[in-house]
Short mmCIF file of C-alpha atoms and ligand atoms in Angstrom, two decimals:
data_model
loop_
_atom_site.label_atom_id
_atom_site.label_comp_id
_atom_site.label_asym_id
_atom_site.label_seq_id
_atom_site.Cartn_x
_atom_site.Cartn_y
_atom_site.Cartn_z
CA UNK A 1 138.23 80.33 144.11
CA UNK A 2 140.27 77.53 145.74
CA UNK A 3 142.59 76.52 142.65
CA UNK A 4 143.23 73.31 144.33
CA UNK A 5 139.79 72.21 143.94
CA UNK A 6 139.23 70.97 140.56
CA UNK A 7 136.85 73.13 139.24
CA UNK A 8 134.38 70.83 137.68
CA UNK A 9 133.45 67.50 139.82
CA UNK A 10 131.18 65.33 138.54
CA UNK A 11 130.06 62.07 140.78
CA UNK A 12 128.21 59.34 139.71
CA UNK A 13 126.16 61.18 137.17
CA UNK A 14 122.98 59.27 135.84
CA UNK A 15 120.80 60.11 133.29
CA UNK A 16 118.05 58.42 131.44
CA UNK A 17 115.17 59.04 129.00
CA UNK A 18 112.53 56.35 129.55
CA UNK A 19 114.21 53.20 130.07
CA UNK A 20 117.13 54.08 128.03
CA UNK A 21 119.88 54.67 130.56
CA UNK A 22 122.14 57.13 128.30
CA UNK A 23 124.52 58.34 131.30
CA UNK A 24 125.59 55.73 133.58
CA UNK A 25 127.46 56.57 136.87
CA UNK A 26 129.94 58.58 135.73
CA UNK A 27 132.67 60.60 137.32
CA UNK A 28 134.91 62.92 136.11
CA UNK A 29 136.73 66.46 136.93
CA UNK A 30 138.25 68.72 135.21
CA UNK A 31 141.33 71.03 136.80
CA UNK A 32 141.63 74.78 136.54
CA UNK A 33 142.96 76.14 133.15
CA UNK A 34 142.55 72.09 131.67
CA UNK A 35 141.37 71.31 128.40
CA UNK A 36 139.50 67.94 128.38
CA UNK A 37 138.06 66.68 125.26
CA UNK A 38 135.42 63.98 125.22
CA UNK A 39 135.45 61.90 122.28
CA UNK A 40 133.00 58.80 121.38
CA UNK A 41 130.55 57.63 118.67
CA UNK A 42 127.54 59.31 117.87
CA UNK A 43 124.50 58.42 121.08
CA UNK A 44 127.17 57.59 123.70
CA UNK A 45 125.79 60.53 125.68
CA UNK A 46 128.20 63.24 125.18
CA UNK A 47 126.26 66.11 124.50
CA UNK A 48 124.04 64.70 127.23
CA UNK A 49 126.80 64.85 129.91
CA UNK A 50 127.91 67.97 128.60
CA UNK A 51 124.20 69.51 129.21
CA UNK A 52 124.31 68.06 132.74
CA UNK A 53 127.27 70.45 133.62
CA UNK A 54 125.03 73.15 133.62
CA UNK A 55 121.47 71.47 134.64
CA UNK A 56 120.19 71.99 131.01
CA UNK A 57 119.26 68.27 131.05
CA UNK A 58 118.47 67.66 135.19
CA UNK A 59 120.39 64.30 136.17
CA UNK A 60 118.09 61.59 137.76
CA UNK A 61 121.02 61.07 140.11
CA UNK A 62 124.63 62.13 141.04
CA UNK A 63 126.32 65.58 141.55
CA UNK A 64 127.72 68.52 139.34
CA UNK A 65 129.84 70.73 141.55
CA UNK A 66 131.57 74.23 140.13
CA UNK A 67 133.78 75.16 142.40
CA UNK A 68 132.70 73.15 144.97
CA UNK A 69 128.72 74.35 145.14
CA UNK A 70 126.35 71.85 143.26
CA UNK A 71 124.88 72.76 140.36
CA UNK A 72 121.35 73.30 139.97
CA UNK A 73 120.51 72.13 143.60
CA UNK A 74 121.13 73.70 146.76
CA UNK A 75 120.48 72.45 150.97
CA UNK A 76 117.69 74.08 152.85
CA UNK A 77 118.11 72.74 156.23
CA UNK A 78 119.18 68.77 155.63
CA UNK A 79 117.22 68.40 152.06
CA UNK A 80 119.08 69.36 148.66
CA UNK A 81 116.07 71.13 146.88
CA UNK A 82 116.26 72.64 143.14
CA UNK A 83 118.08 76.13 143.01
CA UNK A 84 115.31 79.05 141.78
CA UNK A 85 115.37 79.91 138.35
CA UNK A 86 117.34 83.43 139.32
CA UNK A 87 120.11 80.94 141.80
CA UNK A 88 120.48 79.00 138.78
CA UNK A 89 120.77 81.65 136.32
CA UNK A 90 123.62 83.23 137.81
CA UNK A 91 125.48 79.69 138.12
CA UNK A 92 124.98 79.01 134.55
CA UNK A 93 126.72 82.30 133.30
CA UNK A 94 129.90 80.66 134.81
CA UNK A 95 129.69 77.78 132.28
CA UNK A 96 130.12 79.49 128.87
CA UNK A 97 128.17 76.77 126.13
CA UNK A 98 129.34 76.64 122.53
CA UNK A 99 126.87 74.57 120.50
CA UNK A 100 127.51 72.82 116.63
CA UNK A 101 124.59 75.17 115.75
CA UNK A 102 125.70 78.86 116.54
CA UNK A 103 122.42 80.34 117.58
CA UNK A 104 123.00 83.87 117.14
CA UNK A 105 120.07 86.33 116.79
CA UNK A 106 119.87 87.14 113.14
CA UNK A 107 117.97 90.55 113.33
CA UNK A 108 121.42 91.78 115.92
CA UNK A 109 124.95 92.36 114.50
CA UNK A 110 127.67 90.72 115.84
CA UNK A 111 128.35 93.38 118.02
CA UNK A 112 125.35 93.88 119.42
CA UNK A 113 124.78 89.78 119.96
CA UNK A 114 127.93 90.05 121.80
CA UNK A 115 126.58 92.61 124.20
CA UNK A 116 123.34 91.77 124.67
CA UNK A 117 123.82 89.34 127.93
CA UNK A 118 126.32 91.39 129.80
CA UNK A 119 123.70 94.35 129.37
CA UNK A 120 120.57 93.05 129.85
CA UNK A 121 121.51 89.94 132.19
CA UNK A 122 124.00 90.99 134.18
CA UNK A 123 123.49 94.45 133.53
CA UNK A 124 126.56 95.98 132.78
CA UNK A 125 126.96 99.67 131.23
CA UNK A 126 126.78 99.26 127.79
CA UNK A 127 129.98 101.64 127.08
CA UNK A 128 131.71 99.02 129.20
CA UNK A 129 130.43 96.08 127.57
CA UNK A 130 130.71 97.56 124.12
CA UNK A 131 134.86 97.92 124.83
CA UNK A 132 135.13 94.18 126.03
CA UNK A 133 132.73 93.02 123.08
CA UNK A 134 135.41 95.24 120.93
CA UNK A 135 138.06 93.43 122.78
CA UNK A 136 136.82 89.82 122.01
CA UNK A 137 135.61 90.27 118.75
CA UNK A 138 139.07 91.39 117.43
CA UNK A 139 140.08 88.55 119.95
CA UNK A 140 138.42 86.13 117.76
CA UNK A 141 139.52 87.57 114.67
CA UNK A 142 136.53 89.53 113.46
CA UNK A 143 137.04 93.35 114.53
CA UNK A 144 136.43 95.02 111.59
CA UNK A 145 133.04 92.43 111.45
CA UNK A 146 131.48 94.21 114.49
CA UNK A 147 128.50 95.88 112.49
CA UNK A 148 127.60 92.44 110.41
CA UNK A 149 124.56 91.16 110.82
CA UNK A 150 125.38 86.68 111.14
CA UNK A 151 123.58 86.19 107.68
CA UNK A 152 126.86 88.10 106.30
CA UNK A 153 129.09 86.04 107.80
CA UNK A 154 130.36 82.58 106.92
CA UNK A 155 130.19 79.79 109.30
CA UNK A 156 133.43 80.12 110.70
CA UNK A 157 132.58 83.39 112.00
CA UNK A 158 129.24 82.94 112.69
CA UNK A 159 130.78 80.40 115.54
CA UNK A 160 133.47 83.19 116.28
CA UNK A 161 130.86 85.27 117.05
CA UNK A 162 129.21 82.75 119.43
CA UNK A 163 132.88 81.75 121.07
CA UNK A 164 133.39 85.90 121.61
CA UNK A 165 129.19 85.83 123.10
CA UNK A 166 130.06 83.25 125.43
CA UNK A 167 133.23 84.84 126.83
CA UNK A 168 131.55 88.07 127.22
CA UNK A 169 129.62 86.48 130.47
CA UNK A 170 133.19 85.75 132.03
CA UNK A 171 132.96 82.30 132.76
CA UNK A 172 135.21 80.38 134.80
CA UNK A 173 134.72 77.60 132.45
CA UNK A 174 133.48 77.03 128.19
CA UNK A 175 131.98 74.15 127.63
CA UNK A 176 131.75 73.06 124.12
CA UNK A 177 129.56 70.46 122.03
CA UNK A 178 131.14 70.00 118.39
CA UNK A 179 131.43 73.43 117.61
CA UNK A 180 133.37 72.60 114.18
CA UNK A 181 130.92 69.60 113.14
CA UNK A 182 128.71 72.18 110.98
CA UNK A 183 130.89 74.06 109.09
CA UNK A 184 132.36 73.06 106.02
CA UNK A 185 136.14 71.63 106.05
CA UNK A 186 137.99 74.95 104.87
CA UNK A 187 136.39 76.45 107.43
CA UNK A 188 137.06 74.36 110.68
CA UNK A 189 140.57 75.50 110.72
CA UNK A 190 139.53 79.04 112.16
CA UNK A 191 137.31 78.23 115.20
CA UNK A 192 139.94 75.63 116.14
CA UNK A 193 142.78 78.31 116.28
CA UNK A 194 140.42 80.45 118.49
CA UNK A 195 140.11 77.42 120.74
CA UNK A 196 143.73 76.86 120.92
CA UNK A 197 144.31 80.41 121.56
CA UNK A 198 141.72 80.32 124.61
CA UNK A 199 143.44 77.24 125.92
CA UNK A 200 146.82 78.52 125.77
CA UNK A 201 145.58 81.48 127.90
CA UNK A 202 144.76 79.24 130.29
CA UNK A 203 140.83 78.70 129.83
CA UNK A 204 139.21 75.98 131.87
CA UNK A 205 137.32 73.83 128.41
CA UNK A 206 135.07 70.66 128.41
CA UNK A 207 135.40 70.06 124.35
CA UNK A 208 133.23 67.05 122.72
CA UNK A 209 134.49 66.88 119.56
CA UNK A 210 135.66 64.70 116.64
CA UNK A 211 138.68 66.86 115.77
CA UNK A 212 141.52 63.86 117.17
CA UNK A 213 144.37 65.88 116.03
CA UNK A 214 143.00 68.87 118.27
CA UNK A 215 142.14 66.56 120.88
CA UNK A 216 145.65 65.07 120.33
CA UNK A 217 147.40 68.21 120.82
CA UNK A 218 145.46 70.60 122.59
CA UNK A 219 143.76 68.54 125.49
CA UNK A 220 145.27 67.85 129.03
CA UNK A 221 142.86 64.95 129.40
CA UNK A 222 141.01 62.88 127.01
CA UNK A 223 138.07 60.91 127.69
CA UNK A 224 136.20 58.56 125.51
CA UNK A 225 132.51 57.91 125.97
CA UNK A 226 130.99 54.66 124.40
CA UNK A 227 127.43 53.62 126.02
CA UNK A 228 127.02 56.14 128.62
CA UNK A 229 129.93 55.05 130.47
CA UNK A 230 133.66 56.18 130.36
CA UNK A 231 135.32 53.46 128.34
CA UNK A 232 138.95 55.41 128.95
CA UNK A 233 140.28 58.56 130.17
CA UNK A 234 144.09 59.66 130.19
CA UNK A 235 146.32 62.22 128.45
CA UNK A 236 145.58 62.13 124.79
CA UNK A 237 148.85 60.98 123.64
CA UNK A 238 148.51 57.74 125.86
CA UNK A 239 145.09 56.89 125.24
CA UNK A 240 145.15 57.87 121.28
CA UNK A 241 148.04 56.13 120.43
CA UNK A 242 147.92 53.02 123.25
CA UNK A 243 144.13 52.67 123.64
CA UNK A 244 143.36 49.93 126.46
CA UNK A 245 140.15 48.69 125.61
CA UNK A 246 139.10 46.84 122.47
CA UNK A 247 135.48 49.96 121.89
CA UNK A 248 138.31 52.39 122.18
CA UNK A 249 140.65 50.56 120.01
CA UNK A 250 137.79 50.06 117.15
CA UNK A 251 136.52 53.78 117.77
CA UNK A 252 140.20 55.25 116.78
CA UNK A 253 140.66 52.69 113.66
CA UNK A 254 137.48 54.22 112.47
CA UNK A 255 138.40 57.93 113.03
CA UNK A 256 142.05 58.43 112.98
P1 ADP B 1 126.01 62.02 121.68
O1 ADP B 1 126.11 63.49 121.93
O2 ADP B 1 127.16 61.24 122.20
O3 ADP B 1 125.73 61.71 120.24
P2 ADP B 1 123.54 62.24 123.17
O4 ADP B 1 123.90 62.62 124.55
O5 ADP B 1 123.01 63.30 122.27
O6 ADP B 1 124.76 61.47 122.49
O7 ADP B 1 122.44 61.10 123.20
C1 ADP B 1 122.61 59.90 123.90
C2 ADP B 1 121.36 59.06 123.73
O8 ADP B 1 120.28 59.70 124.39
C3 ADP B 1 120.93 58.88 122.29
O9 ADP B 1 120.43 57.57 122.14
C4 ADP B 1 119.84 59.89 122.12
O10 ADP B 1 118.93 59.48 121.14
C5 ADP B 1 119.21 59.91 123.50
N1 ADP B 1 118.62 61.22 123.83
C6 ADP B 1 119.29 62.38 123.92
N2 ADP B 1 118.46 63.39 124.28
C7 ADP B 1 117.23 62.81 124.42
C8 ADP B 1 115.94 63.33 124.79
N3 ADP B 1 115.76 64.62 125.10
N4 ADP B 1 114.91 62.45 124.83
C9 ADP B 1 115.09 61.13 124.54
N5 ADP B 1 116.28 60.60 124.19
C10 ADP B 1 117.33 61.42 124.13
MG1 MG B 2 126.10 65.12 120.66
#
């Protein structure tokens, strides 16, 4: 690790589907231990830039690099060629994903959907992986919730649970897309304290959210996406409270 690379480069990343162009040339990075949030109105291509970070959606053109290495594509000889499923596998466990939906499989208690990837994908002794899942889950707030199965939990664990999954794989960096935009209000509260707790420890985080005051006080960088492209970018303080440009001024009268 070369902490004076950032560790997330994006350049000049395109994306379309059909002829709608929904990413358009854009470049961003993200430091070690940096929180950047990416706000924007609903279709700007958030979640689709955020899925290009770890080549669930493959870019049409541009490059993802983690840690300098591209992601999802690798040179043979003088031609970049797609990485094999197992080359990309192993690159995606460094980019933890936290999704609005929390995914978690409902027939495994939280303890056990904690464990399951370190065992069975990176194959880790489960006495080992049951003390870090231990670790995280009281991390998160839910120790003495190990043996619940995620129809017994509320929503704000549920996504505790998934924050405490994602962590398990050790990854340099969590990306997140609206984790708090399914629960209900009372319960946002909770997942954003975990969040801030992970980014005062120093946690590299890509956050799209709508949550301005978190963006406001937890982010190093904000950016805000309007039309595939990256309207504005700056700390959050600067660009919430002396936007530059009139889609990011009427974005902010309509959210803050
Ligand atoms: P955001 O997360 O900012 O709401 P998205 O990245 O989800 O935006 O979507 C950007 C645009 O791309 C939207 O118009 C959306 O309908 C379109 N889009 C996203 N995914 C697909 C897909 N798999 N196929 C076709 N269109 C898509
Ligand atoms: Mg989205």
């Amino acid at each position: 690790m070369n902490s004076a690379m950032p560790l997330l480069n994006v350049e000049r990343l395109s994306k379309s589907f059909g002829t709608h162009r929904v990413l358009n040339s854009i470049d961003m990075s993200v430091k070690h231990g940096d929180v950047t949030c990416i706000v924007g109105p609903s279709g700007s291509g958030k979640s689709t830039l955020l899925r290009c970070l770890n080549y669930l959606e493959v870019p049409d053109s541009g490059v993802v690099f983690l840690d300098g290495d591209p992601v999802g594509i690798r040179w043979h000889g003088d031609t970049l060629r797609q990485m094999s499923f197992n080359e990309l596998a192993a690159q995606r466990q460094r980019m933890g994903m936290v999704f609005q939906s929390f995914n978690l499989f409902p027939h495994k208690t939280a303890l056990e959907n904690v464990i399951e990837a370190p065992i069975i994908v990176q194959r880790r002794k489960k006495a080992e992986a049951v003390d870090e899942a231990m670790a995280l889950l009281d991390k998160v707030g839910l120790g003495d919730r190990a043996q619940y199965f995620p129809k017994q939990l509320s929503g704000g664990q549920q996504q505790r649970v998934a924050i405490a999954r994602s962590l398990a794989m050790r990854p340099a960096v969590m990306l997140f897309d609206e984790p708090t935009s399914a629960l209900d209000p009372e319960l946002v509260g909770e997942v954003l304290a975990v969040m801030r707790q992970l980014a005062e420890e120093g946690m590299t985080m890509v956050v799209v959210t709508h949550e301005m005051s978190f963006a406001r006080e937890v982010a190093d960088h904000l950016i805000f996406m309007d039309g595939g492209v990256i309207v504005e970018a700056g700390p959050p303080k600067e660009v919430l409270s002396n936007p530059q440009h009139a889609r990011t001024k009427s974005f902010l009268a309509r959210v803050l």
